CSV table of C-alpha atoms in Angstrom, one decimal:
chain,number,residue,atom,x,y,z
A,1,MET,CA,0.0,0.0,0.0
A,2,THR,CA,1.2,3.5,-0.8
A,3,GLY,CA,-0.4,6.7,0.3
A,4,GLN,CA,-2.6,9.0,-1.7
A,5,THR,CA,-1.0,12.1,-3.2
A,6,PRO,CA,-2.3,15.0,-1.2
A,7,TRP,CA,-4.6,17.7,-2.5
A,8,GLN,CA,-3.4,21.3,-3.2
A,9,THR,CA,-5.3,24.4,-4.3
A,10,VAL,CA,-5.7,25.3,-7.9
A,11,GLY,CA,-4.5,28.8,-7.0
A,12,PRO,CA,-5.5,31.9,-8.8
A,13,TYR,CA,-3.9,31.2,-12.2
A,14,PHE,CA,-5.8,28.1,-13.6
A,15,HIS,CA,-7.7,30.0,-16.3
A,16,TYR,CA,-5.4,29.3,-19.1
A,17,ALA,CA,-5.1,25.6,-18.2
A,18,LEU,CA,-8.5,24.2,-17.1
A,19,PRO,CA,-11.8,25.9,-18.1
A,20,TRP,CA,-12.0,25.5,-21.9
A,21,LYS,CA,-14.2,27.5,-24.3
A,22,GLY,CA,-17.7,26.0,-24.4
A,23,GLY,CA,-17.0,24.0,-21.2
A,24,ALA,CA,-20.0,25.5,-19.4
A,25,ASP,CA,-22.4,24.8,-22.3
A,26,LEU,CA,-23.0,21.0,-22.1
A,27,VAL,CA,-25.7,21.3,-24.7
A,28,GLU,CA,-23.7,22.4,-27.7
A,29,GLY,CA,-20.3,23.5,-26.4
A,30,ARG,CA,-20.9,27.0,-27.8
A,31,GLY,CA,-18.8,30.1,-27.7
A,32,ASP,CA,-16.6,31.0,-24.8
A,33,ALA,CA,-19.0,29.6,-22.1
A,34,GLY,CA,-17.1,28.7,-19.0
A,35,ALA,CA,-13.8,30.2,-20.0
A,36,ARG,CA,-12.2,33.5,-19.0
A,37,MET,CA,-10.8,34.7,-22.2
A,38,ASP,CA,-10.3,38.2,-20.6
A,39,LEU,CA,-7.5,36.6,-18.4
A,40,VAL,CA,-5.6,34.8,-21.2
A,41,PRO,CA,-3.3,36.9,-23.4
A,42,ASP,CA,-3.7,36.6,-27.2
A,43,GLY,CA,-1.8,33.7,-28.6
A,44,HIS,CA,-1.7,31.7,-25.3
A,45,TYR,CA,-5.0,29.9,-25.4
A,46,THR,CA,-4.4,26.2,-25.8
A,47,LEU,CA,-7.7,24.6,-24.7
A,48,ASN,CA,-10.2,23.3,-27.3
A,49,PRO,CA,-8.5,25.3,-30.0
A,50,ASN,CA,-10.7,23.8,-32.8
A,51,ASP,CA,-14.0,24.7,-31.1
A,52,HIS,CA,-15.3,21.3,-32.1
A,53,PRO,CA,-18.7,21.7,-33.7
A,54,ARG,CA,-21.3,19.4,-32.3
A,55,GLY,CA,-25.0,18.7,-32.5
A,56,VAL,CA,-27.5,19.7,-29.9
A,57,ALA,CA,-28.0,17.4,-26.9
A,58,LYS,CA,-31.4,15.8,-26.4
A,59,GLY,CA,-33.6,16.9,-23.5
A,60,GLN,CA,-35.0,19.8,-21.6
A,61,ILE,CA,-32.5,22.6,-21.9
A,62,VAL,CA,-31.9,24.5,-18.6
A,63,THR,CA,-29.7,27.4,-17.7
A,64,ILE,CA,-28.3,27.6,-14.1
A,65,THR,CA,-26.9,30.9,-13.0
A,66,GLY,CA,-25.3,31.5,-9.6
A,67,THR,CA,-22.7,33.3,-7.6
A,68,VAL,CA,-20.0,31.8,-5.5
A,69,PHE,CA,-19.6,33.6,-2.1
A,70,ASP,CA,-17.0,33.5,0.6
A,71,GLY,CA,-17.7,33.7,4.4
A,72,ASP,CA,-18.1,37.5,4.2
A,73,GLY,CA,-20.7,37.2,1.5
A,74,THR,CA,-18.2,38.6,-1.0
A,75,PRO,CA,-18.4,37.1,-4.5
A,76,ILE,CA,-15.4,35.0,-5.5
A,77,PRO,CA,-14.0,35.8,-9.0
A,78,ASP,CA,-11.2,33.2,-9.1
A,79,SER,CA,-13.2,30.0,-8.8
A,80,PHE,CA,-14.8,27.4,-11.0
A,81,VAL,CA,-17.5,24.8,-10.8
A,82,GLU,CA,-16.8,21.4,-12.3
A,83,LEU,CA,-19.8,19.4,-13.4
A,84,TRP,CA,-20.7,15.7,-14.0
A,85,GLN,CA,-24.2,14.5,-14.8
A,86,ALA,CA,-26.2,11.9,-16.6
A,87,ASN,CA,-27.9,12.6,-20.0
A,88,ALA,CA,-31.6,13.3,-20.3
A,89,ALA,CA,-32.3,9.5,-20.3
A,90,GLY,CA,-30.4,9.0,-17.1
A,91,ARG,CA,-27.3,7.4,-18.6
A,92,TYR,CA,-23.8,8.4,-17.9
A,93,ASP,CA,-21.3,8.6,-20.8
A,94,SER,CA,-18.9,6.4,-19.0
A,95,PRO,CA,-17.4,3.0,-19.5
A,96,ASP,CA,-18.6,2.2,-16.0
A,97,ASP,CA,-22.3,2.8,-16.8
A,98,ASP,CA,-23.0,-0.4,-18.7
A,99,ARG,CA,-26.8,-0.1,-18.8
A,100,ALA,CA,-27.1,-0.5,-22.5
A,101,GLU,CA,-30.9,-0.4,-22.3
A,102,LEU,CA,-30.6,3.4,-21.8
A,103,ALA,CA,-29.4,5.3,-24.9
A,104,LEU,CA,-26.3,7.4,-24.9
A,105,ASP,CA,-26.6,10.7,-26.6
A,106,PRO,CA,-23.8,11.3,-29.1
A,107,ASP,CA,-24.1,15.0,-28.5
A,108,PHE,CA,-23.9,14.9,-24.8
A,109,ILE,CA,-20.9,14.0,-22.5
A,110,GLY,CA,-22.1,15.5,-19.2
A,111,PHE,CA,-18.7,16.9,-18.0
A,112,GLY,CA,-18.0,20.6,-17.9
A,113,ARG,CA,-16.3,23.5,-16.2
A,114,ALA,CA,-17.8,26.9,-15.5
A,115,SER,CA,-15.5,29.7,-14.3
A,116,THR,CA,-16.9,32.5,-12.2
A,117,ASP,CA,-16.6,36.0,-13.8
A,118,ALA,CA,-15.2,39.2,-12.3
A,119,ASP,CA,-18.4,39.4,-10.2
A,120,GLY,CA,-18.2,35.8,-9.0
A,121,VAL,CA,-21.0,34.6,-11.3
A,122,PHE,CA,-21.1,31.4,-13.3
A,123,ILE,CA,-23.6,30.3,-16.0
A,124,ILE,CA,-24.2,26.7,-16.9
A,125,ARG,CA,-26.2,25.6,-19.9
A,126,THR,CA,-27.2,21.9,-19.9
A,127,VAL,CA,-30.0,19.5,-20.2
A,128,LYS,CA,-31.9,18.3,-17.1
A,129,PRO,CA,-30.4,14.9,-16.3
A,130,GLY,CA,-32.6,11.8,-16.0
A,131,ARG,CA,-32.9,9.9,-12.8
A,132,VAL,CA,-30.2,7.4,-12.0
A,133,PRO,CA,-30.1,4.5,-9.5
A,134,GLY,CA,-29.2,5.0,-5.9
A,135,PRO,CA,-28.4,2.6,-3.0
A,136,GLY,CA,-30.7,-0.4,-2.7
A,137,ASN,CA,-33.7,-0.2,-5.0
A,138,SER,CA,-33.9,3.6,-4.8
A,139,LEU,CA,-33.9,6.0,-7.7
A,140,GLN,CA,-32.1,9.3,-7.3
A,141,ALA,CA,-33.8,12.6,-8.2
A,142,PRO,CA,-32.2,14.5,-11.2
A,143,HIS,CA,-29.0,16.0,-10.0
A,144,ILE,CA,-25.6,17.3,-11.2
A,145,ALA,CA,-22.5,16.4,-9.2
A,146,ILE,CA,-20.2,19.4,-8.7
A,147,SER,CA,-16.7,20.2,-7.4
A,148,VAL,CA,-16.0,23.8,-6.4
A,149,MET,CA,-12.4,24.9,-6.7
A,150,ALA,CA,-10.7,28.3,-6.2
A,151,ARG,CA,-7.8,30.1,-4.8
A,152,GLY,CA,-8.0,29.6,-1.1
A,153,VAL,CA,-9.9,26.3,-1.5
A,154,ILE,CA,-7.2,23.8,-0.7
A,155,LYS,CA,-9.1,20.8,-1.8
A,156,ARG,CA,-12.2,20.5,-3.8
A,157,MET,CA,-15.6,21.1,-2.2
A,158,VAL,CA,-18.1,18.5,-3.4
A,159,SER,CA,-21.8,19.2,-3.7
A,160,ARG,CA,-24.8,18.6,-5.9
A,161,ILE,CA,-27.3,20.7,-7.8
A,162,TYR,CA,-30.9,19.4,-7.5
A,163,PHE,CA,-34.0,21.1,-9.1
A,164,ALA,CA,-36.4,22.7,-6.6
A,165,ASP,CA,-39.4,22.0,-8.8
A,166,GLU,CA,-38.7,18.3,-9.2
A,167,ALA,CA,-41.3,16.2,-7.4
A,168,SER,CA,-38.9,13.2,-7.0
A,169,ASN,CA,-36.6,15.1,-4.6
A,170,THR,CA,-38.7,13.8,-1.7
A,171,GLU,CA,-37.6,10.2,-2.6
A,172,ASP,CA,-33.9,11.0,-3.1
A,173,PRO,CA,-31.7,8.9,-0.9
A,174,ILE,CA,-28.9,11.4,-0.8
A,175,LEU,CA,-31.1,14.5,0.0
A,176,ASP,CA,-32.6,12.3,2.7
A,177,LEU,CA,-29.1,12.3,4.5
A,178,VAL,CA,-29.1,16.1,4.7
A,179,PRO,CA,-30.7,17.8,7.6
A,180,PRO,CA,-34.0,19.3,6.4
A,181,ALA,CA,-33.1,22.8,7.3
A,182,ARG,CA,-30.0,22.7,5.0
A,183,ARG,CA,-31.6,20.9,2.0
A,184,ALA,CA,-32.5,24.2,0.3
A,185,THR,CA,-28.8,24.9,-0.3
A,186,LEU,CA,-28.8,22.1,-2.8
A,187,LEU,CA,-31.8,23.2,-4.8
A,188,ALA,CA,-31.6,25.3,-7.9
A,189,VAL,CA,-34.7,27.6,-7.8
A,190,PRO,CA,-36.7,28.2,-11.0
A,191,VAL,CA,-36.7,31.9,-11.9
A,192,GLY,CA,-38.2,31.6,-15.4
A,193,GLU,CA,-38.8,29.2,-18.3
A,194,GLY,CA,-35.8,26.8,-18.2
A,195,GLN,CA,-33.9,29.3,-15.9
A,196,TYR,CA,-32.6,28.4,-12.5
A,197,ARG,CA,-30.7,30.2,-9.8
A,198,PHE,CA,-28.1,28.3,-7.7
A,199,ASP,CA,-25.8,30.2,-5.4
A,200,ILE,CA,-22.9,28.6,-3.6
A,201,ARG,CA,-21.8,29.8,-0.2
A,202,LEU,CA,-18.5,28.3,0.9
A,203,GLN,CA,-18.9,29.4,4.5
A,204,GLY,CA,-21.2,30.9,7.1
A,205,GLU,CA,-24.9,31.7,7.0
A,206,GLY,CA,-26.7,29.6,4.4
A,207,GLU,CA,-23.5,27.6,3.9
A,208,THR,CA,-23.9,25.1,1.0
A,209,VAL,CA,-24.0,21.5,2.0
A,210,PHE,CA,-20.7,19.8,1.0
A,211,PHE,CA,-20.3,16.1,0.9
A,212,ASP,CA,-17.7,13.5,1.8
A,213,VAL,CA,-17.8,11.1,-1.1
B,1,MET,CA,-29.8,-4.3,-9.9
B,2,SER,CA,-26.1,-3.8,-10.7
B,3,LEU,CA,-23.1,-3.8,-8.4
B,4,ILE,CA,-21.4,-0.6,-7.5
B,5,LEU,CA,-17.7,-1.0,-6.9
B,6,PRO,CA,-16.9,2.0,-4.6
B,7,TYR,CA,-13.6,3.8,-4.4
B,8,ASN,CA,-11.5,4.2,-1.3
B,9,ARG,CA,-12.3,7.3,0.7
B,10,GLU,CA,-9.8,10.1,1.1
B,11,GLU,CA,-7.0,8.8,3.2
B,12,GLU,CA,-7.2,10.1,6.8
B,13,GLY,CA,-4.4,12.5,7.6
B,14,ALA,CA,-3.0,12.7,4.1
B,15,HIS,CA,-4.8,15.8,2.8
B,16,PRO,CA,-4.8,19.3,4.0
B,17,PRO,CA,-7.7,20.6,6.1
B,18,PHE,CA,-10.0,23.1,4.4
B,19,LEU,CA,-9.1,25.6,7.0
B,20,SER,CA,-5.3,25.9,6.9
B,21,PRO,CA,-5.0,29.4,8.4
B,22,ASP,CA,-1.3,29.9,7.5
B,23,TYR,CA,-2.6,30.0,4.0
B,24,LYS,CA,-4.7,33.0,4.6
B,25,ALA,CA,-7.1,32.7,1.7
B,26,THR,CA,-8.6,29.6,3.3
B,27,ILE,CA,-9.9,31.5,6.3
B,28,LYS,CA,-13.0,32.9,4.5
B,29,ARG,CA,-13.2,30.1,1.9
B,30,SER,CA,-13.5,27.0,4.0
B,31,PRO,CA,-16.7,25.4,5.3
B,32,GLN,CA,-17.6,25.6,8.9
B,33,GLN,CA,-20.2,22.8,8.8
B,34,PRO,CA,-19.0,19.2,8.8
B,35,LEU,CA,-19.1,17.4,5.5
B,36,ILE,CA,-22.0,15.1,5.1
B,37,ARG,CA,-20.8,11.6,4.3
B,38,ILE,CA,-22.8,9.9,1.5
B,39,PRO,CA,-22.5,6.5,-0.1
B,40,GLN,CA,-20.9,6.4,-3.5
B,41,THR,CA,-23.6,5.9,-6.2
B,42,LEU,CA,-23.4,5.5,-9.9
B,43,THR,CA,-22.8,9.3,-10.0
B,44,GLU,CA,-19.6,9.1,-8.0
B,45,VAL,CA,-18.2,5.9,-9.6
B,46,THR,CA,-18.5,7.1,-13.3
B,47,GLY,CA,-16.6,9.6,-15.3
B,48,PRO,CA,-16.0,10.8,-18.8
B,49,ALA,CA,-12.8,8.8,-19.4
B,50,GLY,CA,-12.1,8.7,-23.2
B,51,ARG,CA,-13.8,11.9,-24.0
B,52,TRP,CA,-11.0,14.3,-23.3
B,53,ASP,CA,-10.0,15.1,-26.9
B,54,ARG,CA,-13.6,15.9,-27.8
B,55,LEU,CA,-13.9,18.2,-24.8
B,56,MET,CA,-10.6,20.0,-24.7
B,57,GLY,CA,-8.7,19.2,-27.9
B,58,PRO,CA,-5.6,17.1,-28.5
B,59,ALA,CA,-2.8,16.4,-26.0
B,60,ILE,CA,0.0,18.9,-25.5
B,61,ALA,CA,3.0,17.1,-24.2
B,62,ASP,CA,5.8,19.6,-25.1
B,63,LEU,CA,5.3,23.0,-23.3
B,64,THR,CA,8.6,24.3,-24.7
B,65,LYS,CA,7.3,24.5,-28.3
B,66,ILE,CA,4.0,26.3,-28.1
B,67,GLY,CA,5.2,29.6,-29.6
B,68,THR,CA,7.2,30.3,-32.7
B,69,GLY,CA,10.5,29.9,-30.9
B,70,GLU,CA,11.6,27.8,-28.0
B,71,ALA,CA,10.8,28.7,-24.4
B,72,ILE,CA,13.6,30.2,-22.3
B,73,GLY,CA,14.8,28.2,-19.3
B,74,GLN,CA,16.3,24.9,-18.1
B,75,ARG,CA,14.6,22.2,-20.3
B,76,ILE,CA,13.3,19.3,-18.2
B,77,VAL,CA,11.3,16.2,-18.8
B,78,VAL,CA,8.7,15.3,-16.2
B,79,SER,CA,7.3,11.8,-16.2
B,80,GLY,CA,5.8,9.2,-13.9
B,81,ARG,CA,2.9,6.9,-13.3
B,82,VAL,CA,-0.6,7.3,-12.0
B,83,LEU,CA,-1.3,4.5,-9.6
B,84,ASP,CA,-3.8,3.5,-7.0
B,85,GLU,CA,-2.9,2.7,-3.4
B,86,ASP,CA,-2.2,-0.9,-4.3
B,87,GLY,CA,0.2,0.1,-7.1
B,88,ARG,CA,-2.1,-0.7,-9.9
B,89,PRO,CA,-1.8,1.6,-12.9
B,90,VAL,CA,-4.6,4.0,-13.6
B,91,PRO,CA,-4.8,4.3,-17.4
B,92,ASN,CA,-6.8,6.8,-19.5
B,93,THR,CA,-6.5,9.5,-16.9
B,94,ILE,CA,-6.3,13.1,-18.0
B,95,VAL,CA,-3.3,14.9,-16.5
B,96,GLU,CA,-3.5,18.7,-16.9
B,97,VAL,CA,-0.5,20.8,-15.9
B,98,TRP,CA,0.2,24.5,-15.6
B,99,GLN,CA,3.1,26.5,-14.3
B,100,ALA,CA,5.0,29.8,-14.2
B,101,ASN,CA,7.8,30.5,-16.6
B,102,ALA,CA,11.6,30.3,-15.8
B,103,ALA,CA,11.4,33.7,-14.2
B,104,GLY,CA,8.5,32.7,-11.9
B,105,ARG,CA,5.8,34.5,-13.8
B,106,TYR,CA,2.5,33.1,-15.1
B,107,ILE,CA,1.1,34.1,-18.5
B,108,HIS,CA,-2.2,34.8,-16.7
B,109,LYS,CA,-3.2,38.5,-16.9
B,110,LYS,CA,-3.7,38.7,-13.1
B,111,ASP,CA,-0.1,37.9,-12.5
B,112,GLN,CA,1.5,41.3,-12.4
B,113,TRP,CA,4.7,40.8,-10.5
B,114,ASN,CA,7.8,42.3,-12.0
B,115,ALA,CA,9.4,39.5,-13.8
B,116,PRO,CA,9.6,39.0,-17.6
B,117,LEU,CA,7.1,37.1,-19.6
B,118,ASP,CA,8.3,34.8,-22.3
B,119,PRO,CA,6.3,35.1,-25.5
B,120,ASN,CA,7.3,31.5,-26.4
B,121,PHE,CA,6.0,30.0,-23.1
B,122,THR,CA,2.4,29.5,-22.2
B,123,GLY,CA,3.0,26.9,-19.5
B,124,SER,CA,-0.1,24.6,-19.9
B,125,GLY,CA,-0.4,21.1,-21.2
B,126,ARG,CA,-2.4,17.9,-20.9
B,127,ILE,CA,-1.5,14.3,-21.3
B,128,ILE,CA,-3.6,11.1,-21.1
B,129,THR,CA,-2.0,8.2,-19.2
B,130,ASP,CA,-1.3,5.1,-21.2
B,131,ASP,CA,-2.2,1.5,-20.4
B,132,GLN,CA,0.5,1.4,-17.7
B,133,GLY,CA,-0.6,4.7,-16.2
B,134,ARG,CA,2.4,6.5,-17.6
B,135,TYR,CA,2.6,10.2,-18.6
B,136,ARG,CA,5.4,12.3,-19.7
B,137,PHE,CA,5.9,15.9,-20.8
B,138,TYR,CA,8.6,18.4,-21.7
B,139,THR,CA,8.7,21.8,-20.1
B,140,ILE,CA,11.2,24.3,-18.6
B,141,SER,CA,12.0,24.5,-14.9
B,142,PRO,CA,9.5,26.9,-13.3
B,143,GLY,CA,10.9,29.8,-11.2
B,144,ALA,CA,9.9,30.7,-7.6
B,145,TYR,CA,7.8,33.8,-7.1
B,146,PRO,CA,6.7,36.1,-4.3
B,147,TRP,CA,3.1,36.3,-3.2
B,148,GLY,CA,1.2,38.4,-0.8
B,149,ASN,CA,0.4,35.9,1.9
B,150,HIS,CA,2.8,37.3,4.5
B,151,TYR,CA,6.0,39.3,4.6
B,152,ASN,CA,8.7,37.9,2.2
B,153,ALA,CA,6.5,35.0,1.2
B,154,TRP,CA,7.8,33.1,-1.8
B,155,ARG,CA,6.2,30.1,-3.4
B,156,PRO,CA,8.6,27.2,-4.0
B,157,ALA,CA,9.0,26.3,-7.7
B,158,HIS,CA,6.1,24.0,-8.6
B,159,ILE,CA,4.0,22.6,-11.4
B,160,HIS,CA,0.2,22.4,-10.9
B,161,PHE,CA,-1.3,19.0,-11.7
B,162,SER,CA,-5.0,18.3,-12.2
B,163,LEU,CA,-6.1,14.6,-12.7
B,164,LEU,CA,-9.4,12.9,-13.3
B,165,GLY,CA,-9.2,9.1,-13.3
B,166,PRO,CA,-12.1,6.9,-14.2
B,167,ALA,CA,-14.6,8.4,-11.8
B,168,PHE,CA,-15.9,11.5,-10.1
B,169,ALA,CA,-14.5,10.0,-6.9
B,170,THR,CA,-11.0,9.9,-8.4
B,171,ARG,CA,-10.4,13.6,-8.8
B,172,LEU,CA,-7.2,15.2,-7.7
B,173,VAL,CA,-5.5,18.6,-8.0
B,174,THR,CA,-2.1,18.8,-6.5
B,175,GLN,CA,1.3,20.6,-7.0
B,176,MET,CA,4.6,19.0,-7.8
B,177,TYR,CA,7.6,20.4,-6.0
B,178,PHE,CA,11.3,19.9,-6.7
B,179,PRO,CA,13.8,18.1,-4.5
B,180,GLY,CA,16.0,20.1,-2.2
B,181,ASP,CA,14.1,23.4,-2.7
B,182,PRO,CA,14.8,25.5,0.5
B,183,LEU,CA,11.4,27.3,0.1
B,184,ILE,CA,9.4,24.1,0.7
B,185,PRO,CA,9.6,24.1,4.5
B,186,LEU,CA,8.6,27.8,4.5
B,187,ASP,CA,5.5,27.4,2.2
B,188,PRO,CA,2.1,27.5,3.9
B,189,ILE,CA,0.3,25.7,1.0
B,190,ALA,CA,2.7,22.8,0.9
B,191,ASN,CA,2.8,22.6,4.7
B,192,ALA,CA,-1.0,22.6,5.0
B,193,VAL,CA,-0.4,18.9,4.2
B,194,PRO,CA,0.4,16.8,7.3
B,195,ALA,CA,4.2,16.5,7.5
B,196,HIS,CA,4.4,12.7,6.9
B,197,ALA,CA,2.6,13.1,3.5
B,198,LEU,CA,4.3,16.3,2.2
B,199,GLY,CA,7.1,14.3,0.6
B,200,ARG,CA,4.6,12.6,-1.7
B,201,MET,CA,4.4,15.9,-3.6
B,202,ILE,CA,8.1,16.2,-4.2
B,203,SER,CA,9.5,14.9,-7.4
B,204,ARG,CA,12.9,13.2,-7.6
B,205,PHE,CA,15.7,13.9,-10.0
B,206,ASP,CA,16.7,10.9,-12.1
B,207,ILE,CA,20.0,10.6,-14.0
B,208,GLU,CA,18.9,7.4,-15.7
B,209,THR,CA,16.1,9.1,-17.6
B,210,THR,CA,17.9,12.4,-18.0
B,211,GLN,CA,18.4,12.9,-21.7
B,212,GLU,CA,22.0,13.3,-22.9
B,213,ALA,CA,22.7,16.8,-23.9
B,214,PHE,CA,18.9,17.7,-23.9
B,215,ALA,CA,16.9,17.7,-20.7
B,216,LEU,CA,17.1,16.9,-17.0
B,217,SER,CA,14.6,14.3,-15.8
B,218,TYR,CA,12.2,14.6,-12.8
B,219,ILE,CA,10.0,11.7,-11.8
B,220,PHE,CA,6.7,12.2,-10.1
B,221,ASP,CA,4.4,9.3,-9.4
B,222,ILE,CA,0.8,10.2,-8.3
B,223,VAL,CA,-1.5,8.0,-6.3
B,224,LEU,CA,-5.2,8.3,-6.8
B,225,ARG,CA,-8.0,6.6,-4.8
B,226,GLY,CA,-8.4,3.0,-5.9
B,227,ARG,CA,-11.3,0.6,-5.8
B,228,ASP,CA,-12.4,-0.6,-2.4
B,229,ALA,CA,-12.3,-4.3,-2.2
B,230,THR,CA,-15.9,-4.9,-1.2
B,231,PRO,CA,-18.7,-4.3,-3.7
B,232,MET,CA,-21.9,-2.6,-2.6
B,233,GLU,CA,-25.3,-3.6,-3.9
B,234,ASP,CA,-26.9,-0.8,-5.9
């Protein structure tokens, strides 16, 4: 047995290395979504240089907008949210999801990165994931697994985005492990047709629930 | 019903605590509530292995030749294996790296300290591990640089590493340091890690793989969380 390599922070200068253009648009990979081109000098952008054209993912398109806050309630401009989710049919695009009866979507991978902008705001465009199995015979409610990383965050903070208007939340085996008073921190709130709000508070009042996985 | 093969949990005592107050930025950016432990579900044991090219573009394994000319600095080759705790290789893992230039300055626009930029050095790359978990890239030796954490604070020379193995659970971001660097014992970020595990982030110089009249070799093996032995019913 050897020991795990320890975590370290991403620091403040990850923008030219991790969040690629289109990385926060899981539907089509469009434009600069997720990247911070304002922080990368001309000629030094090496991520997704071909801006791969792809089709449009199947499913209900949703936009999730939020701000990442520190313990003083100050927005965090040097952070990003990393995403992993199933497609609209509830299938992961992963060799370890072998449920062939559920279709993969050739236009959907389900992995993304969304940088916060100068005001600490991130915007994710994706499709609402289908339900996936949980422990025992349970089914989980639609959710997106997230890792929050930033300068000053020395190892990732793991959480989940659920949808507040989703009836199956009451059956979700993971939400059930969260004290009721704190569950709202995991719910993206509808604010318009296909539009959701999901703020992330790293510390203090209304602190987002973070998981040990 | 299918079987979920969970991954080992984070090793106790090997990782830094969220609140590591000598690294001042953690003081307002660390949770105060305890983490809620959840079972690993299909969500946590899956990941987008094999999709990296489609997402981010092709591999970049030579950071010295991004520009029109060659980067300035001491040319090095960094290589190693990505393994689990039992020494099994972790193939098909994306290894993303970024670093300062030879003068200790990042190409990032927010880095404004008074050291020269190198137009021929960006300092970011990505490599996918092969079937033996191996990776290798060429770069230049990064410089140390001052930062505002405390009086006369200098980060030791380091290369940032971001890895995602087969699953959401096997995510790791770390920093690789260089052997014998006198700044390591003074660095609040490196020393946020418990002392017995700090050495796991320090690469070793290797003359055998140093390339004659070309590049010094540093070896850095990385250990991700492996599969737990006992399957769980899903």
